[in-house]
PDB file of C-alpha atoms in Angstrom:
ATOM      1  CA  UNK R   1      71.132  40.439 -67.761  1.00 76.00           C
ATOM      2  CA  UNK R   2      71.933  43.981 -67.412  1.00 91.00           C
ATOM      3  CA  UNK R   3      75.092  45.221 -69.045  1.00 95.00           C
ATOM      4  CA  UNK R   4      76.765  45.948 -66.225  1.00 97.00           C
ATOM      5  CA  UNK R   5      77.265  42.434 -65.419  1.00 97.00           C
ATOM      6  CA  UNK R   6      79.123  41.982 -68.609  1.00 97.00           C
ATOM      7  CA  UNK R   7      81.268  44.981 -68.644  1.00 97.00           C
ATOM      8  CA  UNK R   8      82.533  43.736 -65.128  1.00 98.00           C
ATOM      9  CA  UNK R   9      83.365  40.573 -66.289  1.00 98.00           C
ATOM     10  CA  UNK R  10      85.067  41.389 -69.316  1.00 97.00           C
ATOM     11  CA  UNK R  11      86.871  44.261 -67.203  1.00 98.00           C
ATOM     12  CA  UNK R  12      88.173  41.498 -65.037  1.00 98.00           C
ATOM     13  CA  UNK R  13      89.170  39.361 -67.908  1.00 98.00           C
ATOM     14  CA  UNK R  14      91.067  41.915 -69.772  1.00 97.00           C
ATOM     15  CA  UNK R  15      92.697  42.737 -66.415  1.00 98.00           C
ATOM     16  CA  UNK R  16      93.452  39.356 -65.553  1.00 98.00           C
ATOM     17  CA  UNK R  17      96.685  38.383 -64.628  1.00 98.00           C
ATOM     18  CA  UNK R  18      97.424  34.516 -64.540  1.00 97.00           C
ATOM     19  CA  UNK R  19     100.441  34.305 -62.131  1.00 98.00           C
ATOM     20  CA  UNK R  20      98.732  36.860 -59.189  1.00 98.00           C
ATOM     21  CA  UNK R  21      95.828  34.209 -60.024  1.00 98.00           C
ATOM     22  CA  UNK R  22      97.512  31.626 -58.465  1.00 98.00           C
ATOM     23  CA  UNK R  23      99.323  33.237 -55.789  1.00 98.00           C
ATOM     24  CA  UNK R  24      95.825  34.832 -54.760  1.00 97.00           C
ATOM     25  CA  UNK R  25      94.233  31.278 -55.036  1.00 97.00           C
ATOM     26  CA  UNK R  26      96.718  29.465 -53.114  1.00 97.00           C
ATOM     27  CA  UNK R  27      96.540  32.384 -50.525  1.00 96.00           C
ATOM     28  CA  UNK R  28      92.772  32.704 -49.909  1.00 96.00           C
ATOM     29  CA  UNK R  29      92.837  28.588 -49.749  1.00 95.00           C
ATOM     30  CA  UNK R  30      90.403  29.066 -52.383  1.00 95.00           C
ATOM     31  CA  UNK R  31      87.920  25.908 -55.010  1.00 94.00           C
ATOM     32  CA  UNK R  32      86.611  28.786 -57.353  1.00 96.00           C
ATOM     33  CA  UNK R  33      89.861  30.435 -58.909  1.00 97.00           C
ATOM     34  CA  UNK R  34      90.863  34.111 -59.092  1.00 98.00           C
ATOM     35  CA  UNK R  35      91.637  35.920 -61.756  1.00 98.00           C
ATOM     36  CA  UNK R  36      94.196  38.035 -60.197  1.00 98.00           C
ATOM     37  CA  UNK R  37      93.010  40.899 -60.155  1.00 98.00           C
ATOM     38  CA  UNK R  38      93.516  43.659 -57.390  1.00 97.00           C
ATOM     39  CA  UNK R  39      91.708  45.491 -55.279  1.00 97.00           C
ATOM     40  CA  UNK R  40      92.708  49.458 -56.905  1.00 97.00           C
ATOM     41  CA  UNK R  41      92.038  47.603 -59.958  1.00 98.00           C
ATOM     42  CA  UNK R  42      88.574  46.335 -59.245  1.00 98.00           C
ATOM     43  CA  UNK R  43      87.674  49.518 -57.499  1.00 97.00           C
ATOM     44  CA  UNK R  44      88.181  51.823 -60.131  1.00 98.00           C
ATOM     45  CA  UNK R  45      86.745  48.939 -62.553  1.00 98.00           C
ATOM     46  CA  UNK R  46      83.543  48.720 -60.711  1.00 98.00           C
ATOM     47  CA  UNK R  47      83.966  53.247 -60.911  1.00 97.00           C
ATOM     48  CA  UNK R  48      83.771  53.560 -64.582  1.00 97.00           C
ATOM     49  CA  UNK R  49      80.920  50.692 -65.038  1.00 97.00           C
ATOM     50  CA  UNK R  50      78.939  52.184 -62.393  1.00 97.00           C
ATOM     51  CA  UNK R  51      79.026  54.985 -64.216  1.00 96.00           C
ATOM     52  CA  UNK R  52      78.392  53.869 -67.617  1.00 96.00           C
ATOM     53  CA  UNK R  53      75.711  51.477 -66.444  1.00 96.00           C
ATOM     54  CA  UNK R  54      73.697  52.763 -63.437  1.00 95.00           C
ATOM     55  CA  UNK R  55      72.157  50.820 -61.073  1.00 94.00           C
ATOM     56  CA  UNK R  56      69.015  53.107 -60.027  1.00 87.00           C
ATOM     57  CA  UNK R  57      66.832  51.060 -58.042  1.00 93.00           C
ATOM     58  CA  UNK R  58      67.158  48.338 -55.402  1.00 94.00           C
ATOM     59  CA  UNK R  59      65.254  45.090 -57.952  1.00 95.00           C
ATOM     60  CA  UNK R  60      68.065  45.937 -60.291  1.00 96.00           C
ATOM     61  CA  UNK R  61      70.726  45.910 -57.829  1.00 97.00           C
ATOM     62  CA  UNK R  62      69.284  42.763 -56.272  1.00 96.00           C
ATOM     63  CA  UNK R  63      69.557  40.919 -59.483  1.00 96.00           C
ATOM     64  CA  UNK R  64      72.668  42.391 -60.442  1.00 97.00           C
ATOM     65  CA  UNK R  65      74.527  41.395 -57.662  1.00 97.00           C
ATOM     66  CA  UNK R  66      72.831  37.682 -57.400  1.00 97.00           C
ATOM     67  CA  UNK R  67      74.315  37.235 -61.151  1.00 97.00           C
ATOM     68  CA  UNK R  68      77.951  38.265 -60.154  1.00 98.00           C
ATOM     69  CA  UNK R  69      77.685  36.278 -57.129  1.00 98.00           C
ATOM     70  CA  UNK R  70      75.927  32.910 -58.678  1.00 97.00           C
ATOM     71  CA  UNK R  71      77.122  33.255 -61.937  1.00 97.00           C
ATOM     72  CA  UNK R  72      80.699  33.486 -60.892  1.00 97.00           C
ATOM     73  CA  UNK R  73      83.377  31.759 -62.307  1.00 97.00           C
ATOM     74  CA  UNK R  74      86.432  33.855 -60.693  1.00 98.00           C
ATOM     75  CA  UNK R  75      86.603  35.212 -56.650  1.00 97.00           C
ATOM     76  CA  UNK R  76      86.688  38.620 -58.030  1.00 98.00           C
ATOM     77  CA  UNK R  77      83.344  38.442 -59.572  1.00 98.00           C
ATOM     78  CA  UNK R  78      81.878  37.940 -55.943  1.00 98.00           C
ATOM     79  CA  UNK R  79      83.866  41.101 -54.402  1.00 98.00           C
ATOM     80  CA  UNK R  80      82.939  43.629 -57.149  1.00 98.00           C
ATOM     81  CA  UNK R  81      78.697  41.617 -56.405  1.00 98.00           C
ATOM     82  CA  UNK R  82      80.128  43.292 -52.573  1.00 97.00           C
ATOM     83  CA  UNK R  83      81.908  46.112 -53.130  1.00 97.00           C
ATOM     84  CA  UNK R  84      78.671  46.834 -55.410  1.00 97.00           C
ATOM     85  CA  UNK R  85      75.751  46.850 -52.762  1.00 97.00           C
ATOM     86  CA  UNK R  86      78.852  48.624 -50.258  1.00 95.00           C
ATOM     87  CA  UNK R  87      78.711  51.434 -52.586  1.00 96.00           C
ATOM     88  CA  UNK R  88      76.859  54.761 -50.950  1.00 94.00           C
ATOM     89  CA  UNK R  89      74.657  55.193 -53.460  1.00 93.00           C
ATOM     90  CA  UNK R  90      73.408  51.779 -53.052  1.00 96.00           C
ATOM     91  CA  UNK R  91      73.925  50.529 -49.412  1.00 94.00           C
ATOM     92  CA  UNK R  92      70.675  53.387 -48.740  1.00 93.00           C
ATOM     93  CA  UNK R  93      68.504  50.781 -51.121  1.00 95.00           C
ATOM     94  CA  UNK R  94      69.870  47.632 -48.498  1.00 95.00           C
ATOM     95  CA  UNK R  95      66.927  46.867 -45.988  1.00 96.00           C
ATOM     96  CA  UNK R  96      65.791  43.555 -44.146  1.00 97.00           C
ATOM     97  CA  UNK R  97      64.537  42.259 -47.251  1.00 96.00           C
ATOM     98  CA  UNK R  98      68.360  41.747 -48.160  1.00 97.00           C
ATOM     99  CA  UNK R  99      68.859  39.209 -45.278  1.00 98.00           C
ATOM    100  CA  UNK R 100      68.181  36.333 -47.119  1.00 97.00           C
ATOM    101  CA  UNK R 101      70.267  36.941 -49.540  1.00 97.00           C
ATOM    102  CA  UNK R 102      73.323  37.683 -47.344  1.00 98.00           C
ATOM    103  CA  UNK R 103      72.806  34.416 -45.350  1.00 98.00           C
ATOM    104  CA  UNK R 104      72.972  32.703 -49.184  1.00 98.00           C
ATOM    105  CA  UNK R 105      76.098  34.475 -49.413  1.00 98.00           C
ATOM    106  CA  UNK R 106      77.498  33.750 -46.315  1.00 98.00           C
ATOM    107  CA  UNK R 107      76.874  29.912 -46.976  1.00 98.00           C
ATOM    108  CA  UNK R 108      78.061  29.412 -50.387  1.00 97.00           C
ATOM    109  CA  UNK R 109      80.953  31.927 -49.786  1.00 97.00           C
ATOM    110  CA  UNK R 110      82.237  29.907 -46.968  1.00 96.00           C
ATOM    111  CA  UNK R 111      85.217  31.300 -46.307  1.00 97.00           C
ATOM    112  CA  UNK R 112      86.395  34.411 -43.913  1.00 96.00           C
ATOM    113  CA  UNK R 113      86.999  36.941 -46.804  1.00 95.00           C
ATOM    114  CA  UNK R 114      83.227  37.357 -47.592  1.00 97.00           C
ATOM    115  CA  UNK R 115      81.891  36.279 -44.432  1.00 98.00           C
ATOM    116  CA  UNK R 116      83.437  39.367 -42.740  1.00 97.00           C
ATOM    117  CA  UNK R 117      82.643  41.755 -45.425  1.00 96.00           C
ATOM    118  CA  UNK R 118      79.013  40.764 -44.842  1.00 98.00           C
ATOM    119  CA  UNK R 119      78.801  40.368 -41.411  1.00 98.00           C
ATOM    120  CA  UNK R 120      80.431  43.810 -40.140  1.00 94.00           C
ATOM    121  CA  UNK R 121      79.714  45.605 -43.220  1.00 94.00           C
ATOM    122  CA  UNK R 122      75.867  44.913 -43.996  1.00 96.00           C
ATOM    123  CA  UNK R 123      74.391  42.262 -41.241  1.00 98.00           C
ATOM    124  CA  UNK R 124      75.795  44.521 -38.245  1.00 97.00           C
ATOM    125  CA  UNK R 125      74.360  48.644 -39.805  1.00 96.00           C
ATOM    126  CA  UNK R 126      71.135  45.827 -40.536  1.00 97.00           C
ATOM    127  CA  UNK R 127      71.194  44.789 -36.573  1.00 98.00           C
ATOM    128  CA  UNK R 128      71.866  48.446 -35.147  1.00 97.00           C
ATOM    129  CA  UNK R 129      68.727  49.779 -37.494  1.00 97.00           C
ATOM    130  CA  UNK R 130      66.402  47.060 -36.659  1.00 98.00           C
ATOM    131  CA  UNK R 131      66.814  45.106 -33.689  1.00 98.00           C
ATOM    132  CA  UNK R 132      64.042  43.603 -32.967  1.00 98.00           C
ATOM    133  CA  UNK R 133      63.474  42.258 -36.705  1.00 98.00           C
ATOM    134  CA  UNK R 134      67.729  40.916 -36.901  1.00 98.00           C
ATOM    135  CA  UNK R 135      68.290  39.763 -33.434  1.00 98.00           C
ATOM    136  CA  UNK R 136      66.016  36.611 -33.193  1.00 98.00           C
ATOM    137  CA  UNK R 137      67.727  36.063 -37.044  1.00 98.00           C
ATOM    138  CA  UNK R 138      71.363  36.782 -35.767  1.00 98.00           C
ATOM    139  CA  UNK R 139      70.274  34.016 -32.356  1.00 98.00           C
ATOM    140  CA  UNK R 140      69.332  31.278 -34.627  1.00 98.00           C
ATOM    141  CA  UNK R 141      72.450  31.799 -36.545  1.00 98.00           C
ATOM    142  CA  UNK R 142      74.588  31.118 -33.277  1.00 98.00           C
ATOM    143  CA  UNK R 143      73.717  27.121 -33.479  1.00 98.00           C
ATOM    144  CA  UNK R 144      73.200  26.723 -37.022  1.00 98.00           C
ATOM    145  CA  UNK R 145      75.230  23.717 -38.260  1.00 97.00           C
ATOM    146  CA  UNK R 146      77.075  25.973 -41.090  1.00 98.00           C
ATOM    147  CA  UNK R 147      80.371  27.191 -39.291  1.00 97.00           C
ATOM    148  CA  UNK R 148      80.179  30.658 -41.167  1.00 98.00           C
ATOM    149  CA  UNK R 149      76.795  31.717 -40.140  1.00 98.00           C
ATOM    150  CA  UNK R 150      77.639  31.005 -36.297  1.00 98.00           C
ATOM    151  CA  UNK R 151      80.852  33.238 -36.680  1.00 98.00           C
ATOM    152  CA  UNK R 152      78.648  36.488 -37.856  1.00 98.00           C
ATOM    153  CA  UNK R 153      76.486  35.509 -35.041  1.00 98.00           C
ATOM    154  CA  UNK R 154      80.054  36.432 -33.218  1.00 98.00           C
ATOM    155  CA  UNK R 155      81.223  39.196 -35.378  1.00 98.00           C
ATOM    156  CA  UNK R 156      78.567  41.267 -36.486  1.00 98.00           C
ATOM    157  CA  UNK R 157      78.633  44.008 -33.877  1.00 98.00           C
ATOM    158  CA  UNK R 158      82.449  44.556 -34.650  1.00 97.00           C
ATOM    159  CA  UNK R 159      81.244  48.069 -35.456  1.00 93.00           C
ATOM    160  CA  UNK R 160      78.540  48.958 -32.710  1.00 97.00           C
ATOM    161  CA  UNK R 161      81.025  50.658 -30.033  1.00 96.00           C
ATOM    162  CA  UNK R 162      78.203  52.056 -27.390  1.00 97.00           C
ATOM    163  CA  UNK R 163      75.250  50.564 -29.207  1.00 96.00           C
ATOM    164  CA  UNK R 164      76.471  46.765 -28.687  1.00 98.00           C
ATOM    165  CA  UNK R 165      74.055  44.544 -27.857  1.00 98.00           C
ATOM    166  CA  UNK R 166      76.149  42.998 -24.643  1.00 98.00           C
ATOM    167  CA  UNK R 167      73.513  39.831 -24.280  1.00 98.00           C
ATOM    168  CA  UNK R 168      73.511  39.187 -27.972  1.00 98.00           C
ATOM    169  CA  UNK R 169      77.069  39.156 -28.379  1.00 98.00           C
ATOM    170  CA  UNK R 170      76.998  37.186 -25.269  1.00 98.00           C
ATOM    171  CA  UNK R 171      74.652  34.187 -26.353  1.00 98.00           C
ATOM    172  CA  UNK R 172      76.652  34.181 -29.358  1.00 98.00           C
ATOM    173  CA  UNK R 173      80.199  33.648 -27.722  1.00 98.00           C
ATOM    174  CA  UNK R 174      78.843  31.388 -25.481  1.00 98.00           C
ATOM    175  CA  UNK R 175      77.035  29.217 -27.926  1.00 98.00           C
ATOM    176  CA  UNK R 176      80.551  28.701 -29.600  1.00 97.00           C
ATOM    177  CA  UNK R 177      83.028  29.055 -27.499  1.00 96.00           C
ATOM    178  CA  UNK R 178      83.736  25.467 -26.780  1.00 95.00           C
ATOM    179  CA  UNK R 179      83.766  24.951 -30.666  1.00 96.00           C
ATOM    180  CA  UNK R 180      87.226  24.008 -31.823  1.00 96.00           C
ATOM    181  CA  UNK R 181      86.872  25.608 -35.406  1.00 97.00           C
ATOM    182  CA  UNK R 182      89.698  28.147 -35.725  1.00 97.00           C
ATOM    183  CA  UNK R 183      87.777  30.993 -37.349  1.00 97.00           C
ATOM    184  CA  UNK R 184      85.049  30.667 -34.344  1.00 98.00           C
ATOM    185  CA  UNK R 185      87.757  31.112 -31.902  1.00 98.00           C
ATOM    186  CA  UNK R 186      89.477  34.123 -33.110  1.00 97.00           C
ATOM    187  CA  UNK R 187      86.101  35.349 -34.001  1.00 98.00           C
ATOM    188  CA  UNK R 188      85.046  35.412 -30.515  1.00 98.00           C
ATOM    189  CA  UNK R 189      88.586  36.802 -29.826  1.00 98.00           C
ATOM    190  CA  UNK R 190      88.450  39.610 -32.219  1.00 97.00           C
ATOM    191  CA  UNK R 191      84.891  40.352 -30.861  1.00 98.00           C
ATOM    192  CA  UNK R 192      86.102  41.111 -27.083  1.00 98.00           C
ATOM    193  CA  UNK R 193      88.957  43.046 -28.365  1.00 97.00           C
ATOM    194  CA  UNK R 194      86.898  45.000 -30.153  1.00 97.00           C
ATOM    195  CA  UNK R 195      84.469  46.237 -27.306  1.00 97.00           C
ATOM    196  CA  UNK R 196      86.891  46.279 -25.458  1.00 97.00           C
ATOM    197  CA  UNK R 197      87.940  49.594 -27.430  1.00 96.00           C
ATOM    198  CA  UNK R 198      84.387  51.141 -26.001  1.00 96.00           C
ATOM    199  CA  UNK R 199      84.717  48.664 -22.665  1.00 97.00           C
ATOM    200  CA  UNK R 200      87.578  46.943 -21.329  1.00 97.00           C
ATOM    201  CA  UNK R 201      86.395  45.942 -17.959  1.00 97.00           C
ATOM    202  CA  UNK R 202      83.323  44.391 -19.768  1.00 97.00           C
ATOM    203  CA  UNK R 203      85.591  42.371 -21.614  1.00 97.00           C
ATOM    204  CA  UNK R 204      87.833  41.776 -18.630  1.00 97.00           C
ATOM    205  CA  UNK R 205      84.986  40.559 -16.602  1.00 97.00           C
ATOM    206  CA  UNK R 206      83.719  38.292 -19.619  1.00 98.00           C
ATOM    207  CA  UNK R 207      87.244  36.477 -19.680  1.00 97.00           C
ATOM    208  CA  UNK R 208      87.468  35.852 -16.066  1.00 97.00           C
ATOM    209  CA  UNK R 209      83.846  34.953 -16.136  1.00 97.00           C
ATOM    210  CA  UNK R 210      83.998  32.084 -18.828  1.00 97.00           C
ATOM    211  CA  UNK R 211      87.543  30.240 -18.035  1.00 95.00           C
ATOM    212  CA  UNK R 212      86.770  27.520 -20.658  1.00 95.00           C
ATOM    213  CA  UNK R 213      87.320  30.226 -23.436  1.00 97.00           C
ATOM    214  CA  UNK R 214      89.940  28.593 -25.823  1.00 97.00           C
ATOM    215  CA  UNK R 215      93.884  30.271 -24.855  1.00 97.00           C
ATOM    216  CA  UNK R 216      93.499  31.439 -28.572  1.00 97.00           C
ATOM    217  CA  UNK R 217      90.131  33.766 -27.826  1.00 97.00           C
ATOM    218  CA  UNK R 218      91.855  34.901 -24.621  1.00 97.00           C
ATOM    219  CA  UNK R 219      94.858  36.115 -26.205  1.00 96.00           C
ATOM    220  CA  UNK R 220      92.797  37.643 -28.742  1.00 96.00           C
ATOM    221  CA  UNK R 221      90.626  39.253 -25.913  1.00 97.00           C
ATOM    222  CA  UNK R 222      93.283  40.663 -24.154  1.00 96.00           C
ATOM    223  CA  UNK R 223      95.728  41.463 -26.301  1.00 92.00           C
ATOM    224  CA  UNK R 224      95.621  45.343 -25.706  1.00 86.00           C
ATOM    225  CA  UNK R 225      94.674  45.244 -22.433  1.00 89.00           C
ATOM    226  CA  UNK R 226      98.074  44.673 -20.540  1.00 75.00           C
ATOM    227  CA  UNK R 227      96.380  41.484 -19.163  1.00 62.00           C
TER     228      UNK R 227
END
């Protein structure tokens, strides 16, 4: 194990705080408990063991983040395995070789905070570098049975602006959008109000196009658009 992994976990531990535990637990809905920790905290945490411990290569930083995330006991110790691979000096060692780890993380995460961290933050930079290798990943992820994959499917372009893929993020709101999941829904609605920032009568069009969207994505959709 490289030390790193242990000087984040005893940094959490000797941070911890048992009542913001709880409240953060009950919040986030969450099985694995938390050990209340925030997020200044953990950043400058993760700072000072960074520096301590580098991280100079992408193998390292592969394993080190799969122990955080599959050794954890408390939610933190998966967001400092993210905020980890976000950092700049490591999201330039991320490539397509990363993908099936993210997709593990996405699955056994299973729940919105990590699946949007991953999905805008590392599958969508992923998808704009190398479409052709991501997009026939990011289309089988719009049926796949687990709820969490089919919503990156949705959100992953959340950061594209010009460079969205309009059919992708097409395929993927209409494979789901007569799902009745809550987090699909506003996913697709967060999606359309989000290009709809770079192009709103894309987005208008879309709505008017598809009247079986659920009134949740439609609100979502629309909400800035004075429709």
């Amino acid at each position: 194990m490289h030390p790193i992994v242990d000087v984040l976990r005893g940094g959490l531990a000797g941070l911890a705080d048992p009542v913001a535990g709880e409240s953060m637990q009950k919040y986030m809905k969450s099985a694995m408990p938390f050990r209340g920790v925030a997020k200044p905290a953990r950043r400058q945490l993760l700072r000072l063991a960074v520096a301590a411990h580098p991280v100079s290569d992408a193998t390292t930083l592969g394993a080190v983040a799969a122990e955080l995330w599959d050794g954890a006991r408390f939610r933190e110790e998966r967001y400092l395995a993210l905020s980890l691979v976000d950092l700049p000096r490591h999201a330039r060692l991320v490539d397509l070789s990363w993908v099936p780890a993210f997709q593990h993380w996405i699955v056994s995460g299973a729940w919105w905070d990590t699946t949007d961290e991953i999905a805008s933050r590392r599958i969508g930079p992923l998808l704009r570098a190398h479409p052709a290798d991501l997009s026939p990943v990011v289309k089988g992820w719009m049926t796949d049975p687990d709820r969490w994959l089919r919503r990156t499917s949705v959100i992953c372009q959340l950061g594209s602006g010009p460079a969205t893929d309009l059919a992708l993020l097409g395929d993927a709101i209409e494979a789901n959008a007569l799902d009745s999941d809550f987090f699909l829904r506003k996913g697709i609605g967060w999606a359309l109000r989000q290009h709809a920032r770079t192009d709103p009568e894309w987005v208008r069009d879309f709505v008017a196009a598809h009247p079986r969207l659920s009134p949740l994505t439609r609100r979502e959709a629309l909400k800035h658009l004075g429709d």
